[in-house]
Short mmCIF file of C-alpha atoms in Angstrom, two decimals:
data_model
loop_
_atom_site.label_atom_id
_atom_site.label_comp_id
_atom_site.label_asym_id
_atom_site.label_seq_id
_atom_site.Cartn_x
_atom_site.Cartn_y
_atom_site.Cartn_z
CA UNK A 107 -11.19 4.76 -2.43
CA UNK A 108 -14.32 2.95 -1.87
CA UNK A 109 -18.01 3.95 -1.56
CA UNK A 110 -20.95 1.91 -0.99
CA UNK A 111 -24.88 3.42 -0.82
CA UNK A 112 -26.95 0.31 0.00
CA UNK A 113 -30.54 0.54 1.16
CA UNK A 114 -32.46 -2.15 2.96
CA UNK A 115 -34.60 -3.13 6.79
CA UNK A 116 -33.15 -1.92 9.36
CA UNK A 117 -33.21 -2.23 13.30
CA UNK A 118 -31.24 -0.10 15.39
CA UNK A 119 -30.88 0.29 19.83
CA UNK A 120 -32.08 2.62 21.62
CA UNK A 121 -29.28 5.21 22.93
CA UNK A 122 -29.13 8.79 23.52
CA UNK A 123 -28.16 11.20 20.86
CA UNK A 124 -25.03 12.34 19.36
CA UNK A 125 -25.28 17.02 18.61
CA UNK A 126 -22.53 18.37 16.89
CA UNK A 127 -23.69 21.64 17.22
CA UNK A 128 -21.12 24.68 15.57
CA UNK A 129 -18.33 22.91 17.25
CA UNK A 130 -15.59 19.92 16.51
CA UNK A 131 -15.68 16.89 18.18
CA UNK A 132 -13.30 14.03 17.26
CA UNK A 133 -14.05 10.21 17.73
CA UNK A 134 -13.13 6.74 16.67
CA UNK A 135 -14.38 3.10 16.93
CA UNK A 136 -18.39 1.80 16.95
CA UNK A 137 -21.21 3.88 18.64
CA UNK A 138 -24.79 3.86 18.49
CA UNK A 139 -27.31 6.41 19.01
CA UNK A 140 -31.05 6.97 18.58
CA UNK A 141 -30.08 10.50 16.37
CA UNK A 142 -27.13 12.07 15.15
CA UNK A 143 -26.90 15.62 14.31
CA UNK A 144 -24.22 17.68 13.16
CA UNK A 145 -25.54 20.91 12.55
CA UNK A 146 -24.31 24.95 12.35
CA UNK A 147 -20.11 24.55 10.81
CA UNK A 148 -20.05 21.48 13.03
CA UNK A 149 -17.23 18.95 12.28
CA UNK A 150 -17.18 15.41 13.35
CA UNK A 151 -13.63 13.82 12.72
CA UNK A 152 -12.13 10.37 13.07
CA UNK A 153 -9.15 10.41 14.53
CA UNK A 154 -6.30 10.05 13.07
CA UNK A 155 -4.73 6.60 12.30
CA UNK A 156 -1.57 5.38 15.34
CA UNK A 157 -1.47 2.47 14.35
CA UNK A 158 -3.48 0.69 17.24
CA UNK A 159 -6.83 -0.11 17.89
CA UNK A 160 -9.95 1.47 16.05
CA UNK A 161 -8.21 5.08 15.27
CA UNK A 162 -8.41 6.19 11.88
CA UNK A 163 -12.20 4.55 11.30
CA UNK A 164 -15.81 5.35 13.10
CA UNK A 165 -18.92 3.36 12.41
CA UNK A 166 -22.30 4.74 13.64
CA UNK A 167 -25.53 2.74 13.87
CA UNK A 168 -28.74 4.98 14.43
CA UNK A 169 -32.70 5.54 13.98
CA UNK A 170 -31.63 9.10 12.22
CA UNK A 171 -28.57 10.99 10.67
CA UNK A 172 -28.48 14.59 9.73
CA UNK A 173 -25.31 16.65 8.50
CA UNK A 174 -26.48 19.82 7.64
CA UNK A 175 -25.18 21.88 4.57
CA UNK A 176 -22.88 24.19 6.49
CA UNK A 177 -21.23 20.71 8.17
CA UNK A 178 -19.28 17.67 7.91
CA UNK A 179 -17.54 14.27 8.79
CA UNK A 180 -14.36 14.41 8.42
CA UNK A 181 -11.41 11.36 8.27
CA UNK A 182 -9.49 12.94 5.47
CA UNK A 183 -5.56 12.33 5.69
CA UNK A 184 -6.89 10.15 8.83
CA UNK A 185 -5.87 6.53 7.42
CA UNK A 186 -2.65 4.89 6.64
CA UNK A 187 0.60 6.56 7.54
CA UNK A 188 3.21 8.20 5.29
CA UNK A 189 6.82 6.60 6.49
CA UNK A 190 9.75 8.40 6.63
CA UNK A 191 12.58 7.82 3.88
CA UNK A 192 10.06 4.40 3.12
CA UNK A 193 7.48 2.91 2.12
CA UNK A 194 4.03 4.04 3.08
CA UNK A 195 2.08 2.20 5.69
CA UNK A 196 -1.12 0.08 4.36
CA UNK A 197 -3.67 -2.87 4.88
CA UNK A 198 -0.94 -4.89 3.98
CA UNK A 199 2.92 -4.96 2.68
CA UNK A 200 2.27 -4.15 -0.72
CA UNK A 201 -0.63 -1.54 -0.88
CA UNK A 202 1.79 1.45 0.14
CA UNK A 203 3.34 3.70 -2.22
CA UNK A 204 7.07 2.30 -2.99
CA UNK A 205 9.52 4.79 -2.00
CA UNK A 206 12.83 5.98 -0.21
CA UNK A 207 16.15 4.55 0.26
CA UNK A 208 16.06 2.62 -3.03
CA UNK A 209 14.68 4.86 -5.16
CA UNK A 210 16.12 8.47 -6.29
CA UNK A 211 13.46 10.52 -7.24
CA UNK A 212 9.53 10.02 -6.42
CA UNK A 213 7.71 7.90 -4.75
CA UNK A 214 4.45 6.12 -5.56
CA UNK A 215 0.95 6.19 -4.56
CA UNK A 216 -0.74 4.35 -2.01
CA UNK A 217 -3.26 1.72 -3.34
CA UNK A 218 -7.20 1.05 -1.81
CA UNK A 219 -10.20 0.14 -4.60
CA UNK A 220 -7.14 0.70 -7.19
CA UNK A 221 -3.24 0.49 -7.36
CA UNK A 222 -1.59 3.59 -6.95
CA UNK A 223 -0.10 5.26 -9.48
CA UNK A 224 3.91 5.18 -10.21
CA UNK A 225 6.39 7.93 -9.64
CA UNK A 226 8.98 8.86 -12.44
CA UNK A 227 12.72 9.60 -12.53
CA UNK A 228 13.47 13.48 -13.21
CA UNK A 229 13.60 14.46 -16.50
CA UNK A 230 12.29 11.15 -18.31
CA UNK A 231 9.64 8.67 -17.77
CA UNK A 232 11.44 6.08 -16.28
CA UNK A 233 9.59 4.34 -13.56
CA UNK A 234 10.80 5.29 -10.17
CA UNK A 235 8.79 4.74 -6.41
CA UNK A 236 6.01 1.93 -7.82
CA UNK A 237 2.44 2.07 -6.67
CA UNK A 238 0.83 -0.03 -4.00
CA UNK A 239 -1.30 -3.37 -4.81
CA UNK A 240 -5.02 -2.84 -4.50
CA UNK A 241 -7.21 -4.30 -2.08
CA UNK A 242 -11.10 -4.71 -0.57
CA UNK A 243 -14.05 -4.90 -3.38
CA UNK A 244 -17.02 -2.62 -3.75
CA UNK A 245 -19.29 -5.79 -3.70
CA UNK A 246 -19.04 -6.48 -0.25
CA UNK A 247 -20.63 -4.18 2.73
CA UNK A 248 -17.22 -3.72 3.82
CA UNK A 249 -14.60 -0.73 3.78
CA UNK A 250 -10.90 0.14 5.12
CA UNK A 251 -8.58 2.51 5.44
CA UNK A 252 -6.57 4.26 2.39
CA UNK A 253 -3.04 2.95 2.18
CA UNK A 254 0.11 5.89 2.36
CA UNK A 255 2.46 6.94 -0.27
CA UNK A 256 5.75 6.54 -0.69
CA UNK A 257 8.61 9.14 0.44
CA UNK A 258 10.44 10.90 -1.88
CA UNK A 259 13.52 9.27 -3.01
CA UNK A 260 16.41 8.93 -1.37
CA UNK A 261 18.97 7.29 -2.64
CA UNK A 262 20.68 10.30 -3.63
CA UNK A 263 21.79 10.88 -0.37
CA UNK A 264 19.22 13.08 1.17
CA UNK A 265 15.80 13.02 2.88
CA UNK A 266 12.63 11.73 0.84
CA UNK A 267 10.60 13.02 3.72
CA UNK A 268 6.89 11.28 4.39
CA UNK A 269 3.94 10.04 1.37
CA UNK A 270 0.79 10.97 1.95
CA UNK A 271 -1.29 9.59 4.36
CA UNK A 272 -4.21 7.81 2.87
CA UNK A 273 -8.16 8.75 4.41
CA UNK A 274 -9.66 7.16 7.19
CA UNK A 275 -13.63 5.39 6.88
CA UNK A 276 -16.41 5.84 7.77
CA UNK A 277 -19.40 4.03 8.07
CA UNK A 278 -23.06 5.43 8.44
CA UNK A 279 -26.03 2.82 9.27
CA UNK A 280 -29.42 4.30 10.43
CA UNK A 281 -32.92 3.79 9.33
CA UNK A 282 -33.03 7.83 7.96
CA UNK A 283 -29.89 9.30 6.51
CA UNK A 284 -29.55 12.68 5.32
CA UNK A 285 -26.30 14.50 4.12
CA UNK A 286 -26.53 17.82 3.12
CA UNK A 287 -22.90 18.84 4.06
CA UNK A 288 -20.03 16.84 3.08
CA UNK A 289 -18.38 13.37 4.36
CA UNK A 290 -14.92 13.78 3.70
CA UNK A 291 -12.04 10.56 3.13
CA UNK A 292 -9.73 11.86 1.02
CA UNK A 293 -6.20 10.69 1.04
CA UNK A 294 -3.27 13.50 1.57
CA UNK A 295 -1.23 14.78 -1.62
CA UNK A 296 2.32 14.00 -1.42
CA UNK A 297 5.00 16.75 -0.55
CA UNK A 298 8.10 18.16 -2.07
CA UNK A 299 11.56 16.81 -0.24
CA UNK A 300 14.70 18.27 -1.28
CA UNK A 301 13.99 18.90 -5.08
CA UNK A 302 12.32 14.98 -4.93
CA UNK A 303 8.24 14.03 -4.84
CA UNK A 304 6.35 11.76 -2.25
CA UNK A 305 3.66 9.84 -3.31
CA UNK A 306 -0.10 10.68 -2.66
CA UNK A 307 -2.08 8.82 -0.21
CA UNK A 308 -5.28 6.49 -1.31
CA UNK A 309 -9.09 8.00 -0.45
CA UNK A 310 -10.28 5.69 2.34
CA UNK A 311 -13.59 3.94 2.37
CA UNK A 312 -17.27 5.04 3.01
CA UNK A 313 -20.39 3.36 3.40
CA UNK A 314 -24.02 4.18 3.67
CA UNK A 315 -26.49 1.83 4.62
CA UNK A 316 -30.24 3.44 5.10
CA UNK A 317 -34.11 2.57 4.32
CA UNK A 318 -33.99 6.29 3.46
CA UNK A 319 -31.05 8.23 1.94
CA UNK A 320 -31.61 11.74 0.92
CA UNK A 321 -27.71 12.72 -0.22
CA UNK A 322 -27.88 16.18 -1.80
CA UNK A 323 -23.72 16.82 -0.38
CA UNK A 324 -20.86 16.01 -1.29
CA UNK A 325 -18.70 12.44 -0.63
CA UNK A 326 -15.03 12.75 -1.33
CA UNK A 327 -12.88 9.93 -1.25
CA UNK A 328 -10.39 10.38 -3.67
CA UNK A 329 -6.42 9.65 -3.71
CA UNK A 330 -4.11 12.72 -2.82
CA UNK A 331 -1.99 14.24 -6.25
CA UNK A 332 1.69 12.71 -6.00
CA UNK A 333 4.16 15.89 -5.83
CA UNK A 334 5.17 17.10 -8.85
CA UNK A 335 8.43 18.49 -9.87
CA UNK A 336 11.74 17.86 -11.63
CA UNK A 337 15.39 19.23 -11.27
CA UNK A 338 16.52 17.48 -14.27
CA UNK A 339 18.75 15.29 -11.28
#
């Protein structure tokens, strides 16, 4: 995961404004507003990741943000896509979670500000489903995607299933930014498959560029929990 809180100028455009008001709404790609509110259990989600254009990230550029306590923005799971019986999907070929045909029991962990962690062979610690490479760098005013994990193992003949997918970003630039709910980019844990463990999926990125942050929320971007068991095969 990545998270950047910068402070600084700003200009913004004039637009019209963006109410979330007690409901969902789901977007993706670059807006800007004059204020955004999401207010009352409302949830603004980025939509989930195809693998084409600007799914899976939203940027928003206004004069205000508010996300009240009862609220939230939402790309959790929304990033990088588990594969199935492979490796995960990622920024590139080596930040997804090893895992699948040529490995029998777990998978690893998708990679984003760190490499992913390693899966182990049942019932010892030999290194099974690697982790993926780590990419991006919390000096620059730039964020991405969480990369997937890796399926289960499946060289034993049957299904490794899907890794977790890794979070989606999300980028907040306004003059006045207030979060009182929660901004959510976690990556998804990985799943059980036939007695065999998928890797988890890394947080994705968020960034916060204001003249005046008031953050008294929460900001989760943290990597999904590999599964966890062993059948002693």
């Amino acid at each position: 995961m990545t998270l950047l809180v910068l402070a600084g100028l700003l200009q913004t455009a004039s637009a019209a404004d963006l109410t979330v008001n007690g409901t969902t709404t789901t977007m993706d790609g670059s807006y800007t507003y004059d204020n955004v509110y999401v207010i009352n259990g409302g949830t603004l989600y980025v939509t989930d990741y195809t693998g084409s254009g600007t799914t899976g990230t939203l940027v928003i550029n206004a004069s205000y943000i508010y996300v009240d306590a009862t609220s939230s923005i939402n790309a959790a799971g929304r990033g990088y896509r588990g594969v199935l019986n492979a490796n995960g999907e990622g920024y590139n070929s080596s930040a997804g979670g090893r895992g699948g045909a040529l490995y029998r029991d777990a998978g690893g962990g998708g990679a984003y500000g760190g490499n992913g962690g390693t899966g182990v062979r049942d019932n010892n610690s030999t290194a099974d489903g690697t982790g993926g490479t780590a990419y991006g760098s919390s000096s620059t005013v730039a964020i991405e995607m969480g990369s997937a994990g890796g399926a289960a193992g499946n060289l034993d003949g049957d299904s490794g299933g899907y890794g977790g997918d890794g979070g989606g970003s999300i980028w907040l630039q306004a003059d006045t930014i207030v979060i009182d709910g929660t901004i959510q980019a976690y990556g998804s844990a990985g799943a059980i498959y036939n007695n065999d463990a998928a890797g988890g999926g890394a947080g994705g990125g968020v960034l916060l560029y204001a003249a005046d942050l008031d953050c008294g929320g929460t900001i989760n971007a943290y990597g999904g929990a590999g599964a966890d068991i062993d059948d002693n095969g």
